[in-house]
XYZ file of C-alpha atoms in Angstrom:
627
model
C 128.687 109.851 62.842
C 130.941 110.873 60.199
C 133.122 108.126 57.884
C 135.039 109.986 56.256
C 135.436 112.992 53.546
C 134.361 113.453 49.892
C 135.810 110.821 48.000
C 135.487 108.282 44.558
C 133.400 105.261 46.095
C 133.529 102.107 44.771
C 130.191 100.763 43.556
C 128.127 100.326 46.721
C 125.876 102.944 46.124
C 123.126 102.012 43.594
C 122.638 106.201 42.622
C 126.363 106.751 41.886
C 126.276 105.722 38.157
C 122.832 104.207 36.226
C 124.094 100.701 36.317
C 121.293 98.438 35.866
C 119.616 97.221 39.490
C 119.945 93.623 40.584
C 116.955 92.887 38.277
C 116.191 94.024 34.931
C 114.026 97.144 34.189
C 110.437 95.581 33.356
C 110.826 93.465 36.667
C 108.641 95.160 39.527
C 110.131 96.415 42.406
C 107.269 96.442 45.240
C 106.413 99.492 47.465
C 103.093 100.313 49.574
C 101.689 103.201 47.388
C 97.918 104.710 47.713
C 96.669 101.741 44.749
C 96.793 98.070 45.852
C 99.365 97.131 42.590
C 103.061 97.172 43.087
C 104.808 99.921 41.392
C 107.679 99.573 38.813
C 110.834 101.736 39.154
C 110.209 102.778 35.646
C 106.753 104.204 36.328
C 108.132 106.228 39.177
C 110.179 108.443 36.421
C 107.963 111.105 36.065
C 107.182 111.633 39.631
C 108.117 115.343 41.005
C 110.082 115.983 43.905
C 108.045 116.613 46.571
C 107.939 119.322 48.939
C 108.040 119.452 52.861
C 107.445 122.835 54.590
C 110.128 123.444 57.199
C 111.417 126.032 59.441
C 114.133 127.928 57.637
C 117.943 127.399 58.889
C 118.994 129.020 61.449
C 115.250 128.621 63.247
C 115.320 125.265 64.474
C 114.382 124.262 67.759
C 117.010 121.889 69.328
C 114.916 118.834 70.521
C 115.178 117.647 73.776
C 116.388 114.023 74.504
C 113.423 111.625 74.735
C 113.675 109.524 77.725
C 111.030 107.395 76.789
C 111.400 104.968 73.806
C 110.565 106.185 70.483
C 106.756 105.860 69.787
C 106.389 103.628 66.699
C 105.193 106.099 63.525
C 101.058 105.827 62.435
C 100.890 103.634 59.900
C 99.009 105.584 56.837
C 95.078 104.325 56.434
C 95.693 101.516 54.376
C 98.248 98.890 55.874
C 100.908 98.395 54.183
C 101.794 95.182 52.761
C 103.050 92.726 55.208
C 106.486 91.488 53.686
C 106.872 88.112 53.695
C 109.371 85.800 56.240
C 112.777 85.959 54.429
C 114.487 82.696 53.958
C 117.786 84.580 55.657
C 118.418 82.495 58.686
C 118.165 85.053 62.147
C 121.269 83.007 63.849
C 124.219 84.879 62.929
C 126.724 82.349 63.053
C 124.468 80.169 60.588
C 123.464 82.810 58.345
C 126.633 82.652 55.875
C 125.718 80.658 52.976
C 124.564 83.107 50.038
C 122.969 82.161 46.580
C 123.417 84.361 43.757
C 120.597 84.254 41.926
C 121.910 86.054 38.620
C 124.543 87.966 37.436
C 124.919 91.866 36.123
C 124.544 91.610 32.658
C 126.612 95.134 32.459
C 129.350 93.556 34.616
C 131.155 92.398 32.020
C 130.068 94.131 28.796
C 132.808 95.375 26.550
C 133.986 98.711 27.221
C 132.948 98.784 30.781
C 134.515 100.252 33.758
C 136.852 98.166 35.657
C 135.991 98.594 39.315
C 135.933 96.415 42.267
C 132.852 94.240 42.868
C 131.957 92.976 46.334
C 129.898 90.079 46.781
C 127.152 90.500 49.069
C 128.536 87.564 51.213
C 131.326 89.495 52.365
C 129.273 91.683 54.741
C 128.366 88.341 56.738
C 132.218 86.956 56.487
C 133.351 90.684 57.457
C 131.158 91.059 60.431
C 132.651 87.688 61.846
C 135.374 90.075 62.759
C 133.161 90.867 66.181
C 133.191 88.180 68.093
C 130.615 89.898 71.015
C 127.831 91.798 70.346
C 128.340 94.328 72.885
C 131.915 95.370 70.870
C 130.052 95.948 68.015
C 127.985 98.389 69.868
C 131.204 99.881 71.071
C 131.931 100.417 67.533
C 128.936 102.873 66.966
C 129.528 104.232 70.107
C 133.307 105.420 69.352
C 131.826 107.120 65.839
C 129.104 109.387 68.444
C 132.322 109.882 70.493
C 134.616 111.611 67.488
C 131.835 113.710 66.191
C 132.223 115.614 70.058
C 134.694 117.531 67.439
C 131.545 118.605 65.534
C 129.749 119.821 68.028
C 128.239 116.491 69.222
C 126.379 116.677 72.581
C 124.809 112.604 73.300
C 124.479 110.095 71.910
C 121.008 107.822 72.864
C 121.043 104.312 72.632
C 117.376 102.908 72.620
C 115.223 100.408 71.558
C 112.888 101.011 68.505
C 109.803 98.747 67.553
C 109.548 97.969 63.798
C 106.205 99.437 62.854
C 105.709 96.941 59.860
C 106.090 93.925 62.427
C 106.172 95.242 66.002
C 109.853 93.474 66.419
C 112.361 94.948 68.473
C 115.050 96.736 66.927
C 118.233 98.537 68.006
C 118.368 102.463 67.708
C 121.651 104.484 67.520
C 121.581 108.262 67.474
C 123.858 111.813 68.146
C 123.765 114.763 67.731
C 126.820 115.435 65.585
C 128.078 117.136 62.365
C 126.025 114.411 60.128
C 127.277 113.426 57.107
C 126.640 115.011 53.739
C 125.687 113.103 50.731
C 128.947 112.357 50.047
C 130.090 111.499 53.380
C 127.291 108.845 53.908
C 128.568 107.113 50.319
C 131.981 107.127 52.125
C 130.616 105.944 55.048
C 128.409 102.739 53.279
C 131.537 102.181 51.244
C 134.519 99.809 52.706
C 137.768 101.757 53.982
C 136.888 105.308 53.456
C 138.068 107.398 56.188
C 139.679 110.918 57.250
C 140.296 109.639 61.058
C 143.872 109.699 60.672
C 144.626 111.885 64.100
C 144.739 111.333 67.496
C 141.954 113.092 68.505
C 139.703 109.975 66.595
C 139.423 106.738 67.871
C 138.567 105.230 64.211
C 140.964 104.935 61.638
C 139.901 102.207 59.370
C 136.924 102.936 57.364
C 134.992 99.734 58.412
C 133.450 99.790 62.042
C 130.329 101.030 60.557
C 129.941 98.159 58.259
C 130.985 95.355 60.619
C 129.461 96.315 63.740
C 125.793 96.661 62.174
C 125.708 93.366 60.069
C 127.434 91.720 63.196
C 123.654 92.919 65.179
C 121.296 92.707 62.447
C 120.322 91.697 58.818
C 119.626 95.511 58.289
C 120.465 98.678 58.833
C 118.938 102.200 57.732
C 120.406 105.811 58.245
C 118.794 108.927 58.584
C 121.533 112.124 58.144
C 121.055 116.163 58.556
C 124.069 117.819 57.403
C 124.713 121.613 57.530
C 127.920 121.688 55.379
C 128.721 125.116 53.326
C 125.746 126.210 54.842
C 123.344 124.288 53.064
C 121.496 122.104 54.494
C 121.216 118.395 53.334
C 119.270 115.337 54.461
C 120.063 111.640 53.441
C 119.236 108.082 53.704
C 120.509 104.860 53.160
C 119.854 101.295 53.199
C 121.974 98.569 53.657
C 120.337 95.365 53.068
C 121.604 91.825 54.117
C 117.974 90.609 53.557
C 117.532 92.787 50.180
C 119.955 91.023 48.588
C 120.277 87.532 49.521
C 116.004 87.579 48.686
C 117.026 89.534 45.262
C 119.970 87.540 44.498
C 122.308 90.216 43.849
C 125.351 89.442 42.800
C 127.398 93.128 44.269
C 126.515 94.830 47.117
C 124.171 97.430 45.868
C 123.088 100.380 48.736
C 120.192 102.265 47.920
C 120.268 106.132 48.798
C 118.576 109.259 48.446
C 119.257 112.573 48.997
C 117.412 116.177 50.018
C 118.059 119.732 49.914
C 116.952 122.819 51.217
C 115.432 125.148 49.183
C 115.998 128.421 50.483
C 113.058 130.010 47.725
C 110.618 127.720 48.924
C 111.955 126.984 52.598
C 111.483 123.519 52.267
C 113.348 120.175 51.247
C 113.175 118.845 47.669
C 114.732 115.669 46.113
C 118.265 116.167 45.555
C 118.638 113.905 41.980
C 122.823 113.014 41.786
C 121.409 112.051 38.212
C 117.852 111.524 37.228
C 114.481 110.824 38.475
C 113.682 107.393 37.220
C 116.934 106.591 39.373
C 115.905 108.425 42.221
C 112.138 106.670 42.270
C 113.754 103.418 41.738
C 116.076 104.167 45.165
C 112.846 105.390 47.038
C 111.259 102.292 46.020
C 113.811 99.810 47.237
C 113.557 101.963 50.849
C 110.062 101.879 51.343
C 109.731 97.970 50.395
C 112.832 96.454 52.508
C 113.033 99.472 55.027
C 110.484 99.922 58.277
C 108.710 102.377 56.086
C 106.454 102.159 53.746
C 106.661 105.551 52.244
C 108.433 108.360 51.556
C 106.335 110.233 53.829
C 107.393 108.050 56.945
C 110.402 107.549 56.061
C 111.020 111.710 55.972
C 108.974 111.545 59.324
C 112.487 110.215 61.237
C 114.049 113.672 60.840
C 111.897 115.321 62.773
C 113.558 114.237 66.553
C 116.868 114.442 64.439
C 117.081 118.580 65.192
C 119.341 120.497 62.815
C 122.609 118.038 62.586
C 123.049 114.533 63.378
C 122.331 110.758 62.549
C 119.988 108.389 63.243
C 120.992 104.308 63.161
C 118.075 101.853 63.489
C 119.546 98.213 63.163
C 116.513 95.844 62.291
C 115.805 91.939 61.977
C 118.350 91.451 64.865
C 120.499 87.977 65.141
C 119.097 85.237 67.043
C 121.654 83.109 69.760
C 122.143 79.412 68.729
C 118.854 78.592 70.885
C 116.723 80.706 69.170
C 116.117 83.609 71.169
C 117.115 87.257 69.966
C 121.052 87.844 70.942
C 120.166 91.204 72.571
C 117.429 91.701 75.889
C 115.853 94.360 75.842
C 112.444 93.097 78.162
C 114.720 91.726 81.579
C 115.624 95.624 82.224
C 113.729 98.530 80.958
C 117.205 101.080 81.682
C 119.888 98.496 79.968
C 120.398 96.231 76.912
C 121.668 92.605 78.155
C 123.172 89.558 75.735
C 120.355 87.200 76.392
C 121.925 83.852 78.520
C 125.114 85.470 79.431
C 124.177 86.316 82.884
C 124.831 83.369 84.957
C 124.592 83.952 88.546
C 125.553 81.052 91.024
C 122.906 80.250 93.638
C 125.768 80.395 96.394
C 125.242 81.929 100.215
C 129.299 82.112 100.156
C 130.149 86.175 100.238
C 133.115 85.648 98.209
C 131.349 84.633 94.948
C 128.662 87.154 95.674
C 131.096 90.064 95.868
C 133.093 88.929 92.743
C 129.394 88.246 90.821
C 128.280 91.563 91.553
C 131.622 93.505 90.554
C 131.622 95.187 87.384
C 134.538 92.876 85.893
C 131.489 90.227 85.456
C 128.707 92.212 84.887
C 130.238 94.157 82.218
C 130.161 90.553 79.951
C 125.933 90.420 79.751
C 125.461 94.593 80.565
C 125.620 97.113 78.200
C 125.460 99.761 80.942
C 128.288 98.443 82.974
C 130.679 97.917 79.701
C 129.390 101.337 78.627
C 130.662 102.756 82.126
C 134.323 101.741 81.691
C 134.557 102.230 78.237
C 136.199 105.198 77.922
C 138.638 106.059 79.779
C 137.954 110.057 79.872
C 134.207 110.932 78.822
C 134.093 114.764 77.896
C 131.819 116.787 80.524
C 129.610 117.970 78.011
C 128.911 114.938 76.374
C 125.848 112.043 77.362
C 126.222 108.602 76.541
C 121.661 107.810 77.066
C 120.743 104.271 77.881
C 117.327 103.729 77.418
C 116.544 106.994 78.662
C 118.817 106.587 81.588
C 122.439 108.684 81.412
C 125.172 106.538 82.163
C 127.173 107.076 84.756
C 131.253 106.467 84.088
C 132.768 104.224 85.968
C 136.221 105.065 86.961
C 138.307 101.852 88.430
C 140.732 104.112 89.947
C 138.204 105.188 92.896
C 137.929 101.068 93.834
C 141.673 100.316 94.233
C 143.166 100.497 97.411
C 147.117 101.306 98.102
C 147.012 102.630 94.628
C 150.934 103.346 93.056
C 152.087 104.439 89.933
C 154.311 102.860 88.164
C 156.396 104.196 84.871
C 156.838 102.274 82.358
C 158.547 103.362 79.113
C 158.131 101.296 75.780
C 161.330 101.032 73.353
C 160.383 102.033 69.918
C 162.524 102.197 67.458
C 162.334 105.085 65.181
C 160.264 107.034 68.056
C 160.832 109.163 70.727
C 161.062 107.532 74.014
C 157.246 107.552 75.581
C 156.296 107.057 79.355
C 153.136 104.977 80.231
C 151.875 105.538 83.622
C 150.635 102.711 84.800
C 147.810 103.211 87.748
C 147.816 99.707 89.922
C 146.453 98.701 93.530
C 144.221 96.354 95.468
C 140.928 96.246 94.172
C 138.101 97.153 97.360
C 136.931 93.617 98.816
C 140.591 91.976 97.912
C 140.440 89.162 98.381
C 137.119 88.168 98.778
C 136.585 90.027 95.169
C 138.298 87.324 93.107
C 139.258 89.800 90.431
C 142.348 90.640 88.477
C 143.996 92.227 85.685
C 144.518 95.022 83.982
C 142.437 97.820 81.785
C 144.021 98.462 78.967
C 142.672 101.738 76.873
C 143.939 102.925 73.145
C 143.027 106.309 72.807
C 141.285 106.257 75.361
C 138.953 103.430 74.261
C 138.850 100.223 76.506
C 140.255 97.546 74.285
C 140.750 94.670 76.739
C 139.140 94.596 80.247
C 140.337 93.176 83.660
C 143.480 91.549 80.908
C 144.732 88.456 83.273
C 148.563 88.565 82.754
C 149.173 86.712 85.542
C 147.948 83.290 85.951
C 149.544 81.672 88.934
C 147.576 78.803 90.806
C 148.532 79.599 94.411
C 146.848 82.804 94.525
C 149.595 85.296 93.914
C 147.972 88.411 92.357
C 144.624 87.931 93.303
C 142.848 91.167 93.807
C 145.990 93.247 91.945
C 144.181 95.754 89.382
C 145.568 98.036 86.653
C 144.660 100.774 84.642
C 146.976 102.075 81.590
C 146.666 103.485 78.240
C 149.052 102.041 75.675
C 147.939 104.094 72.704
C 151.500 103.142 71.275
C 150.038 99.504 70.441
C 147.669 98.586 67.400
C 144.433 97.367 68.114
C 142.380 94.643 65.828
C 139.833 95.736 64.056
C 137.201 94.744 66.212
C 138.947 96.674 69.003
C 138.934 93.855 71.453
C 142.348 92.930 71.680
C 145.676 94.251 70.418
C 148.092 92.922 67.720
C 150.471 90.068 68.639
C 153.714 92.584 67.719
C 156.990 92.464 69.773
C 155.660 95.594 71.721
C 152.640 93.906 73.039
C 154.453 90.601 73.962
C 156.866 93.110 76.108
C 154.006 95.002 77.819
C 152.522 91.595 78.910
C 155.833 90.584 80.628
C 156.360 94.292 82.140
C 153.006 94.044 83.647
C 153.163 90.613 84.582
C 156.564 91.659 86.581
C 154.445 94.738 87.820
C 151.736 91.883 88.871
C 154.266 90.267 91.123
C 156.094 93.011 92.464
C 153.413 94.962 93.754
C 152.000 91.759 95.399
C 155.063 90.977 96.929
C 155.419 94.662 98.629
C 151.372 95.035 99.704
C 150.127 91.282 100.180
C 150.474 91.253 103.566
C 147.957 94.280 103.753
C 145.154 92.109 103.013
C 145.764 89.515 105.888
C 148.622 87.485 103.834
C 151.395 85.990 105.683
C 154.481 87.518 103.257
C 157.283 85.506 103.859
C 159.510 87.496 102.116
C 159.084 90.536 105.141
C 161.522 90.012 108.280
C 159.801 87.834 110.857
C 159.494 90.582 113.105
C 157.390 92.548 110.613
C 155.351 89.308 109.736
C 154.633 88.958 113.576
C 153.479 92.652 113.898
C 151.445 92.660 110.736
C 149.459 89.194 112.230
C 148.926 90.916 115.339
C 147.630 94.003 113.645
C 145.452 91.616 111.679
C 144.006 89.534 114.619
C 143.114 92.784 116.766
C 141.225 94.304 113.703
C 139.373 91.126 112.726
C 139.626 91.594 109.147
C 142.155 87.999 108.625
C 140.409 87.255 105.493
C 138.848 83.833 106.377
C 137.540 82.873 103.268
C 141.120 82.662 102.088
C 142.459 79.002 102.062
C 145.656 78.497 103.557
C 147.842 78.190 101.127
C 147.216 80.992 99.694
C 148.064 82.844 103.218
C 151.809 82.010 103.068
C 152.967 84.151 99.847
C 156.558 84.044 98.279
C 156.975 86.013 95.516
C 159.882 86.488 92.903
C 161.058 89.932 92.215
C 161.054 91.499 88.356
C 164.666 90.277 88.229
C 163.683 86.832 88.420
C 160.047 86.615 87.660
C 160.758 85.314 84.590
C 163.291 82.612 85.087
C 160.859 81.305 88.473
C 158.397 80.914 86.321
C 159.558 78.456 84.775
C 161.053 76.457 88.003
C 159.561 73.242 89.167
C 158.412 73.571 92.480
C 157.157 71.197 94.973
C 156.232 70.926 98.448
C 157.265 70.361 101.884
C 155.447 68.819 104.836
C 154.092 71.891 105.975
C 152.903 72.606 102.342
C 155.499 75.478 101.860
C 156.593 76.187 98.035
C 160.100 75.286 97.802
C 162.222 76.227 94.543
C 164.276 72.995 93.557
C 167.147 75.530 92.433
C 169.001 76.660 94.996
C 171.248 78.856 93.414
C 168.228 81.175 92.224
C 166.740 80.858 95.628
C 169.151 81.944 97.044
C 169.957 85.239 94.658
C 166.313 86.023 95.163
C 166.269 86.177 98.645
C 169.050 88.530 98.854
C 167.642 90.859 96.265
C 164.281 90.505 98.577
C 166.212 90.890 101.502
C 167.498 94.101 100.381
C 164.670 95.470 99.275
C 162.710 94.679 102.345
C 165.485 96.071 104.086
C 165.073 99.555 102.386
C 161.241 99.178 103.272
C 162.084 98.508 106.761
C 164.187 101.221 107.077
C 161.497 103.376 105.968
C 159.014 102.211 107.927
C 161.128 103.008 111.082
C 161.861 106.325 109.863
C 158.216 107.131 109.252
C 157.078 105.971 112.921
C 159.547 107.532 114.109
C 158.871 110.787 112.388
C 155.157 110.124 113.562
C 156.294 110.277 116.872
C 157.819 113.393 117.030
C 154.665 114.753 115.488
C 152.859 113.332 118.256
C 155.196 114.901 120.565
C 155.080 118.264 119.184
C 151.069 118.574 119.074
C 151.329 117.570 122.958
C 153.618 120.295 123.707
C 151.520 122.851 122.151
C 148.818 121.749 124.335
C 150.617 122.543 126.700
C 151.848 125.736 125.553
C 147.929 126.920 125.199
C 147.119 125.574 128.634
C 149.654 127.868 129.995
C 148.726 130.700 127.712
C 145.183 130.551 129.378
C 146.354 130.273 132.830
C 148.438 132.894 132.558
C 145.289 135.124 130.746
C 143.278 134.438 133.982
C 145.833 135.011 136.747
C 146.487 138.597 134.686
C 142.993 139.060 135.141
C-alpha cells in the first residue's frame, strides 16, 4: 500500500531529525522488558541491533492466504503490563477535545528550523472528512487496489484480537510492492503522493491518514519492501491515544526500520541516525502498540511473505450508544456497522424484495458495498472477507430492457469525451422500490443507487444506471463528487435520461402509458392480463404514467399540476401541453412504426421456416418413393 515516493517529510516522524520527544530525556518512557522496572529511552542507547535468522532473498516461500482469523501471538512468560484505560473517549464524534499538556521546548529556540507543526488534534478534525465507516474502509481498500501495479495479488480484510486486551480490532493486508523506509514516512506524512495517473485511484496523499483515525484511536504498520534489491522491513505507529495521554503538542510518529544483511542472512536495525534514537522509537512501539516487544512485534512479518503491508487498526470507535461502530460477532464471513440494519417486520413482498436488494444492504454490509465497489476487479486479484472471497457484483446482469445511452460532457479546454451510460429496469421493478444511478470515478464507486429523480407519483421507480464519469472530481472522502458546473449538468442529463427511458419502457412493467396510442395501450393491458404479471402491489395512480420528454423535462418540472375527477395529472399550461404531446406523439409514432415493421418482419420469418418444412417433407417423400 504504497503513498507515495522518496521525498522531504515534514516532521511527523519522530526518527527523521533528534528533536527532543514529547517529554524530556530523564522522563521514563515505559516498555515490558525481561526486569519488572520501566526502561528509559536513554538506557536503551547502548543496546545492539539484534539479529533474526531468515531465509535469504530470493528463497521465500509465498504464504498462503489464511482463511481463518489470525491467531493472537503467545504472550512471552511474564505478562506484560496491562496499560491502563486512556481517558480518550471511544465515541468518535465526541472524542475531539485535545489538551496539550506542554510544549517543545526546541520549537521555538533561536536558530531553529522553520517547518510546519501539526497539532495532534487535527487527525480527529481531519478524519471528520468520512462521514461512514464503511468509506473509510473503501479508502484502504483502493491503496490494495493500485499496488495490483506492483505485483499485488489480495488483499484480506479480517478481524484481529488485541493480545494485550483480547479487544477486537480491524486488520488490513496485501500483498503488494510495500513501502520502503522512505515511502512509509511519505505515507504517515500529510499530502505525499506519486498517484498522479490514471491507472491510480488515489491522488491526494491523505486517505491513509483519514480513513484509519476515522475507525480507530490507533493504527500500526508492518512493511516488507524489496526495492534495489535490498530488502527492507518497517514499522510505524500512529498514535491518537499516545499523544493525547502524553500531551504532545505535534504529531510525533514513531518508526523503525530493518535491513537485510546479506553476510549474515538476517535482518539488523537499520539506524537513519543513532541508537539511543532508535531504542527510544522501539520503546514508544512496544508500550502504546499490541506488542510488548521487539520480538512480537518482528513476529507480524512472518504471514507478510516477501512484499507487502500489514494494517491493524486498534481501540476502534464506539456508536453514540456505546457499542463498537463495527460487528464483527452477528456474521463470522462479513463486517456490519452495528444498528444500521433495520429490517421491517412486514409480510408485504414489496418491502421484502427492496430490503433484501443490495441497494439497502450495501448501507450496514461490508461484503455487499465491497461487491459493487469497483466497477472492473482485475481477474487475478482477491478482495478476502473474513476468509471468504468476495464475489463482484455487477448491476448490469439485474437490469432488464437494458439501453445505452451516450452522453458527451462539454469541457472546455478538453477534447470532447463520450460517457456511456448503461440504464434499464432493475429485476422485480416495481415491486423492488429501487432507483438511481451508480456512479464510478476510475472505476471506484463514488455514489451508489444516486436518486436524481425524485418525483412523488412514481415516475422512475425501478429505472437503474450505471456510468463512469471519471471526468468529475470526487471529495476527498470519495463519497460524493464536487458541486462544479459539470456535475450540476450530469444530474440534469440523467435526470432527462430518468424520464425518457420511463416514458418509452413503463408500460413493460404493467403501467398504463398514456403517452402510447390507445390501441397500443389496449394491446399492452391485454398482454398484461393474459400473463398475470399486472403488478398489483402498485397503487393506482401510479398505473396511469405521463411523462415529459428531455425537451421539456425541465420546464414541467416546475409546472403546477393538479387533478381531475378521475385523479388524472393535468398540466395547468396548455400551451406546453400541448407542444409535449406532439413531440410524444411523434416519437411514439416512430416507435409504432417500428413495432409494425418488426412483426411484420417476424412474420415472414415465420413464414419462411414453414415453407422449409415443407420443402424437407417433400425431400423425404421423394427419398422413399425413389426407393
Amino acid at each position: 500500500m504504497r503513498s507515495g515516493g522518496v521525498a522531504e517529510v515534514i516532521d511527523l516522524s519522530s526518527d527523521d531529525d533528534e528533536e527532543s520527544l514529547p517529554f524530556p530525556s530523564t522522563s521514563s518512557v515505559t516498555v515490558a522488558p525481561s526486569s519488572a522496572r520501566d526502561v528509559k529511552p536513554y538506557e536503551l542507547a547502548d543496546v545492539k541491533p539484534l539479529l533474526y535468522p531468515i531465509q535469504p532473498p530470493g528463497c521465500y516461500a509465498l504464504v498462503p492466504v489464511k482463511d481463518e482469523d489470525p491467531v493472537p501471538l503467545p504472550l512471552a512468560a511474564e505478562a506484560p503490563r496491562v496499560l491502563p484505560p486512556p481517558r480518550l473517549c471511544r465515541q468518535f464524534w465526541k472524542s475531539g477535545e485535545y489538551v496539550v499538556a506542554r510544549r517543545n521546548p526546541d520549537a521555538d529556540a533561536p536558530g531553529g528550523r522553520n517547518r510546519l507543526r501539526i497539532n495532534p488534534k487535527f487527525l480527529h478534525s481531519n478524519a471528520t472528512s468520512h462521514k461512514w465507516a464503511f468509506g473509510a474502509i473503501a479508502e484502504l481498500l483502493d491503496n490494495a487496489i493500485d499496488e495490483v501495479n506492483n505485483g499485488a495479488t489480495f488483499v484480506r480484510v479480517n478481524k484481529f484480537t488485541n493480545p494485550r486486551d483480547g479487544s477486537p480490532s480491524l486488520l488490513v493486508q496485501d500483498d503488494g510492492g510495500g513501502m520502503d523506509p522512505d515511502a512509509l514516512r511519505c505515507c504517515m506524512s500529510f499530502g505525499f503522493s506519486d498517484k498522479q495517473s490514471d491507472a491510480f485511484i488515489g491522488q491526494y496523499g491523505n486517505g491513509f491518514k483519514t480513513s484509519t483515525m476515522r475507525l480507530g484511536a490507533d493504527v500500526i504498520v508492518f512493511t516488507q519492501n524489496q526495492k534495489n534489491w535490498t530488502p527492507t522491513r518497517s514499522i510505524g505507529l500512529l498514535s491518537y491515544t499516545f499523544l493525547m495521554e502524553t500531551g504532545c503538542d505535534d504529531v510525533l510518529v514513531p518508526t523503525v526500520d530493518y535491513q537485510y544483511d546479506l553476510t549474515t542472512a538476517s535482518y539488523t536495525q537499520l539506524l537513519r541516525h543513532n541508537q539511543k534514537l532508535f531504542s527510544s522509537n522501539l520503546a514508544i512501539l512496544s508500550k502504546w502498540s499490541p506488542f510488548a516487544s521487539e520480538a512480537e512485534l518482528l513476529k507480524q512479518f512472518d504471514d507478510i511473505g516477501e512484499h507487502g503491508t500489514k494494517i491493524i487498526v486498534f481501540n476502534l470507535w464506539f456508536n453514540d450508544d456505546g457499542d463498537m461502530e463495527l460487528d464483527f460477532n452477528s456474521d463470522k464471513k462479513d463486517i456490519l456497522i452495528t444498528g444500521a440494519q433495520k429490517k421491517v417486520k412486514t409480510n408485504k413482498h414489496e418491502k421484502l424484495v427492496t430490503q433484501d436488494y443490495i441497494a439497502n444492504r450495501l448501507r450496514y454490509s461490508l461484503r455487499a458495498y465491497a461487491s459493487i465497489l469497483y466497477l472492473r476487479v482485475p481477474d487475478s486479484f482477491r478482495i478476502i472477507l473474513r476468509g471468504k472471497d468476495v464475489e463482484p457484483h455487477n448491476v448490469v446482469n439485474d437490469l432488464l430492457y437494458r439501453e445505452c445511452v451516450l452522453y458527451k460532457p462539454q469541457i472546455a479546454g478538453l477534447p470532447e469525451l463520450s460517457i456511456v451510460t448503461t440504464i434499464g429496469f432493475v429485476k422485480g421493478a416495481p415491486d423492488t422500490d429501487v432507483q438511481g444511478f451508480n456512479v464510478y470515478h476510475k472505476n471506484r464507486l463514488i455514489t451508489p443507487f444516486w436518486k436524481v429523480a425524485s418525483n412523488s407519483y412514481g415516475k422512475g421507480r425501478g429505472v437503474v444506471g450505471i456510468l463512469d464519469a471519471s471526468f468529475i472530481k470526487p471529495t476527498h472522502d470519495k463519497q460524493d463528487f464536487e458541486k462544479s458546473v459539470l456535475h450540476q449538468r450530469l444530474e440534469n442529463r440523467l435526470k432527462e435520461m430518468t424520464y425518457e427511458y420511463w416514458g418509452l419502457h413503463c408500460h413493460r412493467l404493467g403501467y398504463d402509458n398514456k403517452s402510447l396510442p390507445k390501441a397500443s395501450r389496449a394491446l399492452y393491458r391485454a398482454k398484461q392480463t393474459g400473463a398475470g404479471s399486472s403488478p398489483a402491489s402498485v397503487p393506482h395512480q401510479l398505473l396511469t404514467a405521463d411523462v415529459p420528454t428531455s425537451s421539456c423535462v425541465q420546464s414541467s418540472m416546475r409546472q403546477k399540476r393538479n387533478f381531475d375527477a378521475l385523479g388524472v395529472i393535468s398540466d395547468i399550461n396548455n400551451h406546453q401541453t400541448k407542444h409535449r404531446d406532439v413531440i410524444q406523439r411523434k416519437r411514439f409514432h416512430e416507435y409504432k412504426t417500428l413495432t409494425l415493421e418488426n412483426d411484420k418482419l417476424r412474420d415472414e420469418c415465420l413464414q419462411y421456416e414453414e415453407s422449409e418444412k415443407q420443402l424437407v417433407e417433400k425431400v423425404l417423400l421423394s427419398s422413399v418413393q425413389v426407393k
